[in-house]
Short mmCIF file of N, CA and C and ligand atoms in Angstrom, two decimals:
data_model
loop_
_atom_site.label_atom_id
_atom_site.label_comp_id
_atom_site.label_asym_id
_atom_site.label_seq_id
_atom_site.Cartn_x
_atom_site.Cartn_y
_atom_site.Cartn_z
N UNK S 296 1.08 13.87 -1.02
CA UNK S 296 1.06 15.26 -0.53
C UNK S 296 -0.32 15.60 0.04
N UNK S 297 -0.33 16.26 1.19
CA UNK S 297 -1.59 16.71 1.78
C UNK S 297 -1.87 18.12 1.24
N UNK S 298 -2.92 18.25 0.42
CA UNK S 298 -3.15 19.52 -0.28
C UNK S 298 -3.52 20.66 0.67
N UNK S 299 -4.01 20.30 1.87
CA UNK S 299 -4.37 21.35 2.82
C UNK S 299 -3.21 21.66 3.78
N UNK S 300 -2.03 21.11 3.49
CA UNK S 300 -0.88 21.32 4.38
C UNK S 300 0.04 22.36 3.75
N UNK S 301 0.27 23.45 4.47
CA UNK S 301 1.04 24.57 3.91
C UNK S 301 2.48 24.15 3.60
N UNK S 302 3.09 23.28 4.44
CA UNK S 302 4.48 22.89 4.17
C UNK S 302 4.56 21.91 3.00
N UNK S 303 3.56 21.04 2.81
CA UNK S 303 3.53 20.21 1.60
C UNK S 303 3.47 21.10 0.37
N UNK S 304 2.71 22.17 0.44
CA UNK S 304 2.57 23.08 -0.71
C UNK S 304 3.87 23.87 -0.96
N UNK S 305 4.59 24.19 0.11
CA UNK S 305 5.90 24.84 -0.06
C UNK S 305 6.88 23.85 -0.70
N UNK S 306 6.89 22.60 -0.20
CA UNK S 306 7.77 21.57 -0.78
C UNK S 306 7.47 21.41 -2.27
N UNK S 307 6.20 21.44 -2.65
CA UNK S 307 5.80 21.26 -4.04
C UNK S 307 6.05 22.50 -4.89
N UNK S 308 6.42 23.60 -4.25
CA UNK S 308 6.69 24.84 -4.99
C UNK S 308 5.44 25.64 -5.30
N UNK S 309 4.31 25.27 -4.71
CA UNK S 309 3.05 25.99 -4.96
C UNK S 309 2.95 27.28 -4.17
N UNK S 310 3.68 27.31 -3.05
CA UNK S 310 3.75 28.53 -2.22
C UNK S 310 5.23 28.90 -2.16
N UNK S 311 5.56 30.17 -2.39
CA UNK S 311 6.98 30.55 -2.41
C UNK S 311 7.63 30.49 -1.03
N UNK S 312 8.92 30.24 -1.03
CA UNK S 312 9.68 30.29 0.22
C UNK S 312 11.09 30.72 -0.13
N UNK S 313 11.79 31.18 0.88
CA UNK S 313 13.18 31.60 0.66
C UNK S 313 14.09 30.43 1.06
N UNK S 314 14.35 29.57 0.06
CA UNK S 314 15.11 28.34 0.32
C UNK S 314 16.59 28.65 0.52
N UNK S 315 17.17 27.96 1.48
CA UNK S 315 18.61 28.11 1.70
C UNK S 315 19.35 26.80 1.46
N UNK S 316 18.63 25.67 1.46
CA UNK S 316 19.28 24.37 1.28
C UNK S 316 18.20 23.36 0.88
N UNK S 317 18.59 22.34 0.11
CA UNK S 317 17.68 21.22 -0.13
C UNK S 317 18.45 19.97 -0.51
N UNK S 318 17.90 18.82 -0.21
CA UNK S 318 18.43 17.55 -0.70
C UNK S 318 17.25 16.66 -1.04
N UNK S 319 17.49 15.35 -1.21
CA UNK S 319 16.40 14.47 -1.65
C UNK S 319 15.31 14.30 -0.60
N UNK S 320 15.62 14.59 0.66
CA UNK S 320 14.68 14.29 1.73
C UNK S 320 14.07 15.51 2.43
N UNK S 321 14.71 16.66 2.25
CA UNK S 321 14.26 17.84 3.02
C UNK S 321 14.53 19.12 2.25
N UNK S 322 13.78 20.15 2.61
CA UNK S 322 14.13 21.49 2.15
C UNK S 322 14.25 22.38 3.39
N UNK S 323 15.06 23.43 3.26
CA UNK S 323 15.24 24.37 4.36
C UNK S 323 14.97 25.77 3.83
N UNK S 324 14.14 26.52 4.55
CA UNK S 324 13.81 27.88 4.11
C UNK S 324 13.65 28.78 5.33
N UNK S 325 13.77 30.08 5.09
CA UNK S 325 13.69 31.04 6.19
C UNK S 325 12.29 31.07 6.79
N UNK S 326 12.23 31.12 8.12
CA UNK S 326 10.95 31.30 8.82
C UNK S 326 10.45 32.72 8.56
N UNK S 327 9.17 32.84 8.24
CA UNK S 327 8.57 34.16 7.94
C UNK S 327 8.58 35.10 9.13
N UNK S 328 8.59 34.55 10.31
CA UNK S 328 8.48 35.36 11.53
C UNK S 328 9.62 34.97 12.48
N UNK S 329 10.85 35.37 12.12
CA UNK S 329 12.03 34.83 12.82
C UNK S 329 12.22 35.33 14.25
N UNK S 330 12.66 34.43 15.12
CA UNK S 330 13.04 34.85 16.48
C UNK S 330 14.40 35.55 16.45
N UNK S 331 15.32 34.97 15.69
CA UNK S 331 16.68 35.52 15.59
C UNK S 331 17.06 35.56 14.11
N UNK S 332 18.04 36.38 13.78
CA UNK S 332 18.45 36.54 12.39
C UNK S 332 18.89 35.20 11.78
N UNK S 333 18.23 34.81 10.70
CA UNK S 333 18.58 33.57 10.02
C UNK S 333 17.76 32.36 10.46
N UNK S 334 16.76 32.58 11.31
CA UNK S 334 15.86 31.49 11.77
C UNK S 334 15.31 30.73 10.55
N UNK S 335 15.60 29.45 10.54
CA UNK S 335 15.32 28.60 9.37
C UNK S 335 14.56 27.36 9.79
N UNK S 336 13.73 26.85 8.89
CA UNK S 336 13.00 25.60 9.13
C UNK S 336 13.51 24.53 8.18
N UNK S 337 13.82 23.37 8.71
CA UNK S 337 14.15 22.21 7.87
C UNK S 337 12.91 21.32 7.85
N UNK S 338 12.38 21.08 6.65
CA UNK S 338 11.07 20.43 6.48
C UNK S 338 11.23 19.17 5.65
N UNK S 339 10.65 18.07 6.11
CA UNK S 339 10.73 16.82 5.35
C UNK S 339 9.93 16.94 4.05
N UNK S 340 10.43 16.31 2.98
CA UNK S 340 9.65 16.31 1.73
C UNK S 340 8.42 15.42 1.87
N UNK S 341 8.54 14.39 2.72
CA UNK S 341 7.41 13.50 2.97
C UNK S 341 6.57 14.08 4.09
N UNK S 342 5.25 14.03 3.94
CA UNK S 342 4.41 14.54 5.02
C UNK S 342 4.42 13.58 6.22
N UNK S 343 4.77 14.13 7.38
CA UNK S 343 4.59 13.44 8.66
C UNK S 343 4.12 14.54 9.60
N UNK S 344 3.27 14.18 10.55
CA UNK S 344 2.64 15.22 11.37
C UNK S 344 3.63 15.97 12.25
N UNK S 345 4.56 15.22 12.81
CA UNK S 345 5.51 15.85 13.74
C UNK S 345 6.73 14.95 13.91
N UNK S 346 7.64 15.35 14.79
CA UNK S 346 8.92 14.66 14.94
C UNK S 346 8.79 13.29 15.59
N UNK S 347 7.64 12.97 16.15
CA UNK S 347 7.48 11.67 16.79
C UNK S 347 6.69 10.67 15.95
N UNK S 348 6.19 11.11 14.81
CA UNK S 348 5.30 10.22 14.05
C UNK S 348 6.03 9.07 13.36
N UNK S 349 7.21 9.36 12.78
CA UNK S 349 7.87 8.35 11.95
C UNK S 349 9.38 8.52 12.07
N UNK S 350 10.02 7.58 12.76
CA UNK S 350 11.46 7.69 13.03
C UNK S 350 12.28 7.70 11.74
N UNK S 351 11.80 6.98 10.73
CA UNK S 351 12.56 6.94 9.47
C UNK S 351 12.55 8.28 8.77
N UNK S 352 11.40 8.91 8.77
CA UNK S 352 11.31 10.24 8.13
C UNK S 352 12.16 11.23 8.94
N UNK S 353 12.08 11.14 10.26
CA UNK S 353 12.89 12.03 11.10
C UNK S 353 14.38 11.83 10.80
N UNK S 354 14.81 10.58 10.75
CA UNK S 354 16.23 10.29 10.49
C UNK S 354 16.65 10.79 9.11
N UNK S 355 15.73 10.74 8.16
CA UNK S 355 16.09 11.11 6.77
C UNK S 355 16.42 12.59 6.62
N UNK S 356 15.97 13.42 7.56
CA UNK S 356 16.25 14.85 7.43
C UNK S 356 17.48 15.27 8.25
N UNK S 357 18.11 14.30 8.93
CA UNK S 357 19.30 14.64 9.74
C UNK S 357 20.43 15.26 8.91
N UNK S 358 20.75 14.70 7.74
CA UNK S 358 21.84 15.33 6.96
C UNK S 358 21.52 16.78 6.59
N UNK S 359 20.27 17.06 6.26
CA UNK S 359 19.90 18.44 5.91
C UNK S 359 19.98 19.36 7.13
N UNK S 360 19.65 18.83 8.30
CA UNK S 360 19.76 19.63 9.53
C UNK S 360 21.23 20.00 9.77
N UNK S 361 22.10 19.01 9.65
CA UNK S 361 23.53 19.27 9.85
C UNK S 361 24.08 20.27 8.83
N UNK S 362 23.78 20.02 7.56
CA UNK S 362 24.32 20.88 6.50
C UNK S 362 23.79 22.31 6.63
N UNK S 363 22.49 22.43 6.89
CA UNK S 363 21.91 23.78 6.99
C UNK S 363 22.42 24.50 8.23
N UNK S 364 22.53 23.78 9.33
CA UNK S 364 23.05 24.40 10.56
C UNK S 364 24.45 24.94 10.36
N UNK S 365 25.30 24.14 9.73
CA UNK S 365 26.68 24.60 9.47
C UNK S 365 26.70 25.80 8.55
N UNK S 366 25.85 25.76 7.52
CA UNK S 366 25.76 26.87 6.56
C UNK S 366 25.37 28.17 7.28
N UNK S 367 24.37 28.08 8.14
CA UNK S 367 23.90 29.29 8.84
C UNK S 367 24.99 29.87 9.74
N UNK S 368 25.63 28.99 10.50
CA UNK S 368 26.68 29.44 11.43
C UNK S 368 27.80 30.13 10.66
N UNK S 369 28.21 29.46 9.57
CA UNK S 369 29.31 29.98 8.76
C UNK S 369 28.97 31.31 8.09
N UNK S 370 27.86 31.34 7.38
CA UNK S 370 27.53 32.52 6.56
C UNK S 370 27.08 33.72 7.40
N UNK S 371 26.45 33.44 8.53
CA UNK S 371 25.93 34.55 9.33
C UNK S 371 26.86 34.91 10.48
N UNK S 372 27.92 34.15 10.66
CA UNK S 372 28.84 34.42 11.75
C UNK S 372 28.20 34.22 13.12
N UNK S 373 27.29 33.24 13.19
CA UNK S 373 26.65 32.94 14.47
C UNK S 373 27.65 32.22 15.37
N UNK S 374 27.46 32.37 16.69
CA UNK S 374 28.36 31.68 17.62
C UNK S 374 27.67 30.49 18.28
N UNK S 375 26.41 30.25 17.90
CA UNK S 375 25.67 29.11 18.44
C UNK S 375 24.43 28.87 17.60
N UNK S 376 23.70 27.81 17.93
CA UNK S 376 22.51 27.45 17.14
C UNK S 376 21.57 26.63 18.02
N UNK S 377 20.31 27.00 18.07
CA UNK S 377 19.31 26.14 18.72
C UNK S 377 18.66 25.26 17.66
N UNK S 378 18.55 23.97 17.99
CA UNK S 378 17.92 22.98 17.11
C UNK S 378 16.73 22.44 17.87
N UNK S 379 15.52 22.73 17.38
CA UNK S 379 14.37 22.28 18.16
C UNK S 379 13.16 22.00 17.29
N UNK S 380 12.30 21.13 17.79
CA UNK S 380 11.08 20.79 17.06
C UNK S 380 9.93 20.71 18.05
N UNK S 381 8.88 21.43 17.76
CA UNK S 381 7.71 21.44 18.64
C UNK S 381 6.77 20.30 18.25
N UNK S 382 6.33 19.53 19.24
CA UNK S 382 5.40 18.42 19.00
C UNK S 382 4.12 18.69 19.78
N UNK S 383 3.05 18.97 19.07
CA UNK S 383 1.75 19.20 19.70
C UNK S 383 1.51 20.67 20.01
N UNK S 384 0.23 21.01 19.98
CA UNK S 384 -0.20 22.39 20.22
C UNK S 384 0.32 22.95 21.53
N UNK S 385 0.33 22.13 22.57
CA UNK S 385 0.75 22.63 23.89
C UNK S 385 2.25 22.94 23.92
N UNK S 386 3.00 22.37 22.99
CA UNK S 386 4.43 22.67 22.89
C UNK S 386 4.69 23.84 21.95
N UNK S 387 3.60 24.36 21.36
CA UNK S 387 3.75 25.51 20.47
C UNK S 387 3.71 25.17 19.00
N UNK S 388 3.42 23.90 18.67
CA UNK S 388 3.37 23.54 17.25
C UNK S 388 2.15 24.17 16.59
N UNK S 389 2.38 24.82 15.46
CA UNK S 389 1.27 25.46 14.75
C UNK S 389 1.11 24.93 13.33
N UNK S 390 2.16 24.32 12.79
CA UNK S 390 2.08 23.70 11.47
C UNK S 390 2.34 22.21 11.66
N UNK S 391 1.35 21.39 11.25
CA UNK S 391 1.42 19.98 11.60
C UNK S 391 2.01 19.15 10.45
N UNK S 392 3.22 19.54 10.12
CA UNK S 392 4.08 18.82 9.16
C UNK S 392 5.48 18.92 9.76
N UNK S 393 6.14 17.77 9.89
CA UNK S 393 7.45 17.71 10.53
C UNK S 393 8.39 18.83 10.10
N UNK S 394 8.88 19.57 11.07
CA UNK S 394 9.90 20.59 10.77
C UNK S 394 10.77 20.80 11.99
N UNK S 395 12.02 21.15 11.73
CA UNK S 395 12.97 21.44 12.79
C UNK S 395 13.40 22.90 12.66
N UNK S 396 13.29 23.63 13.76
CA UNK S 396 13.73 25.02 13.77
C UNK S 396 15.24 25.05 13.98
N UNK S 397 15.94 25.82 13.15
CA UNK S 397 17.36 26.11 13.38
C UNK S 397 17.44 27.61 13.66
N UNK S 398 17.82 27.95 14.87
CA UNK S 398 17.83 29.35 15.27
C UNK S 398 19.27 29.77 15.59
N UNK S 399 19.88 30.52 14.67
CA UNK S 399 21.26 30.98 14.92
C UNK S 399 21.29 31.90 16.13
N UNK S 400 22.35 31.79 16.92
CA UNK S 400 22.47 32.60 18.13
C UNK S 400 23.77 33.39 18.12
N UNK S 401 23.72 34.51 18.81
CA UNK S 401 24.82 35.49 18.76
C UNK S 401 25.19 35.88 20.20
N UNK S 402 26.48 36.21 20.38
CA UNK S 402 27.01 36.42 21.73
C UNK S 402 26.32 37.56 22.47
N UNK S 403 25.82 38.56 21.72
CA UNK S 403 25.20 39.70 22.41
C UNK S 403 23.75 39.44 22.81
N UNK S 404 23.26 38.23 22.58
CA UNK S 404 21.85 37.91 22.85
C UNK S 404 21.77 36.41 23.20
N UNK S 405 22.56 36.04 24.19
CA UNK S 405 22.83 34.62 24.43
C UNK S 405 21.87 33.98 25.44
N UNK S 406 21.88 32.67 25.46
CA UNK S 406 21.20 31.90 26.50
C UNK S 406 19.81 31.43 26.10
N UNK S 407 19.41 30.33 26.74
CA UNK S 407 18.11 29.70 26.46
C UNK S 407 16.95 30.65 26.78
N UNK S 408 17.10 31.43 27.85
CA UNK S 408 16.01 32.32 28.27
C UNK S 408 15.69 33.39 27.24
N UNK S 409 16.69 33.78 26.46
CA UNK S 409 16.50 34.84 25.47
C UNK S 409 16.00 34.30 24.13
N UNK S 410 15.86 32.98 24.02
CA UNK S 410 15.56 32.37 22.72
C UNK S 410 14.28 32.93 22.10
N UNK S 411 13.24 33.07 22.90
CA UNK S 411 11.94 33.42 22.33
C UNK S 411 11.66 34.92 22.27
N UNK S 412 12.65 35.73 22.60
CA UNK S 412 12.49 37.17 22.43
C UNK S 412 12.94 37.50 21.01
N UNK S 413 12.02 38.09 20.25
CA UNK S 413 12.35 38.36 18.84
C UNK S 413 13.34 39.52 18.73
N UNK S 414 14.57 39.20 18.27
CA UNK S 414 15.58 40.24 18.07
C UNK S 414 16.18 40.12 16.67
N UNK S 415 15.46 39.44 15.76
CA UNK S 415 15.98 39.28 14.39
C UNK S 415 16.15 40.64 13.75
N UNK S 416 17.23 40.81 13.00
CA UNK S 416 17.41 42.06 12.28
C UNK S 416 17.66 41.78 10.80
N UNK S 417 17.42 42.79 9.95
CA UNK S 417 17.59 42.62 8.51
C UNK S 417 16.33 42.01 7.93
N UNK S 418 15.97 42.45 6.69
CA UNK S 418 14.76 41.82 6.12
C UNK S 418 15.12 40.46 5.54
N UNK S 419 14.10 39.65 5.26
CA UNK S 419 14.34 38.27 4.86
C UNK S 419 15.15 38.18 3.57
N UNK S 420 14.93 39.11 2.64
CA UNK S 420 15.68 39.07 1.38
C UNK S 420 17.17 39.30 1.63
N UNK S 421 17.45 40.23 2.52
CA UNK S 421 18.86 40.55 2.81
C UNK S 421 19.52 39.35 3.52
N UNK S 422 18.83 38.77 4.47
CA UNK S 422 19.39 37.61 5.19
C UNK S 422 19.55 36.43 4.23
N UNK S 423 18.57 36.22 3.35
CA UNK S 423 18.62 35.14 2.36
C UNK S 423 19.84 35.32 1.45
N UNK S 424 20.10 36.55 1.04
CA UNK S 424 21.25 36.83 0.18
C UNK S 424 22.56 36.54 0.91
N UNK S 425 22.62 36.88 2.18
CA UNK S 425 23.85 36.60 2.94
C UNK S 425 24.10 35.09 3.05
N UNK S 426 23.05 34.31 3.19
CA UNK S 426 23.22 32.86 3.37
C UNK S 426 23.54 32.16 2.05
N UNK S 427 22.95 32.63 0.96
CA UNK S 427 23.05 31.90 -0.30
C UNK S 427 24.08 32.49 -1.28
N UNK S 428 24.65 33.62 -0.94
CA UNK S 428 25.60 34.29 -1.86
C UNK S 428 26.79 33.40 -2.19
P1 AMP O 732 5.72 25.65 14.84
O1 AMP O 732 4.97 26.73 15.59
O2 AMP O 732 6.79 24.99 15.61
O3 AMP O 732 4.73 24.69 14.20
O4 AMP O 732 6.48 26.41 13.68
C1 AMP O 732 5.86 26.83 12.51
C2 AMP O 732 6.69 27.95 11.97
O5 AMP O 732 6.37 28.12 10.61
C3 AMP O 732 6.46 29.31 12.65
O6 AMP O 732 7.69 29.75 13.22
C4 AMP O 732 5.98 30.20 11.52
O7 AMP O 732 6.49 31.51 11.59
C5 AMP O 732 6.49 29.48 10.29
N1 AMP O 732 5.73 29.66 9.06
C6 AMP O 732 4.40 29.54 8.88
N2 AMP O 732 4.07 29.72 7.58
C7 AMP O 732 5.24 29.94 6.93
C8 AMP O 732 5.58 30.20 5.56
N3 AMP O 732 4.65 30.26 4.61
N4 AMP O 732 6.89 30.42 5.25
C9 AMP O 732 7.84 30.38 6.22
N5 AMP O 732 7.58 30.12 7.52
C10 AMP O 732 6.30 29.91 7.87
ZN1 ZN O 733 2.49 18.31 4.82
#
């Protein structure tokens, strides 16, 4: 574990997070600053800098990505989902521990162009309760 890495500390339980899913290889928790309602991060338990560093670590979180994506769509009634991972500062990466953004999408706010406009509604506790109830 990298002690100066915020996501390693979340994985270790040293920093709180609103978890929605976990397995042996990954944890998934709500993004603190969501673009859309239910915006979630799937984070590897093993530290890797980004999605290109280690193919095995990337592959190991695929089941958690699938399971969490389905959970979000089902529980939140989303009609779509963006699955994306930023690699490098110029791509917008700000936390240098492998993570995949799962951004639920809704028919009234559709399309790739609208992805980065923040329209999330409901506070994180309320959204967390809807996903985990
Ligand atoms: P990226 O910019 O692709 O590296 O994504 C990092 C994401 O982590 C951003 O969307 C942040 O809002 C989110 N984030 C940073 N710190 C936390 C935290 N403590 N809990 C939940 N999400 C966080
Ligand atoms: Zn880390």
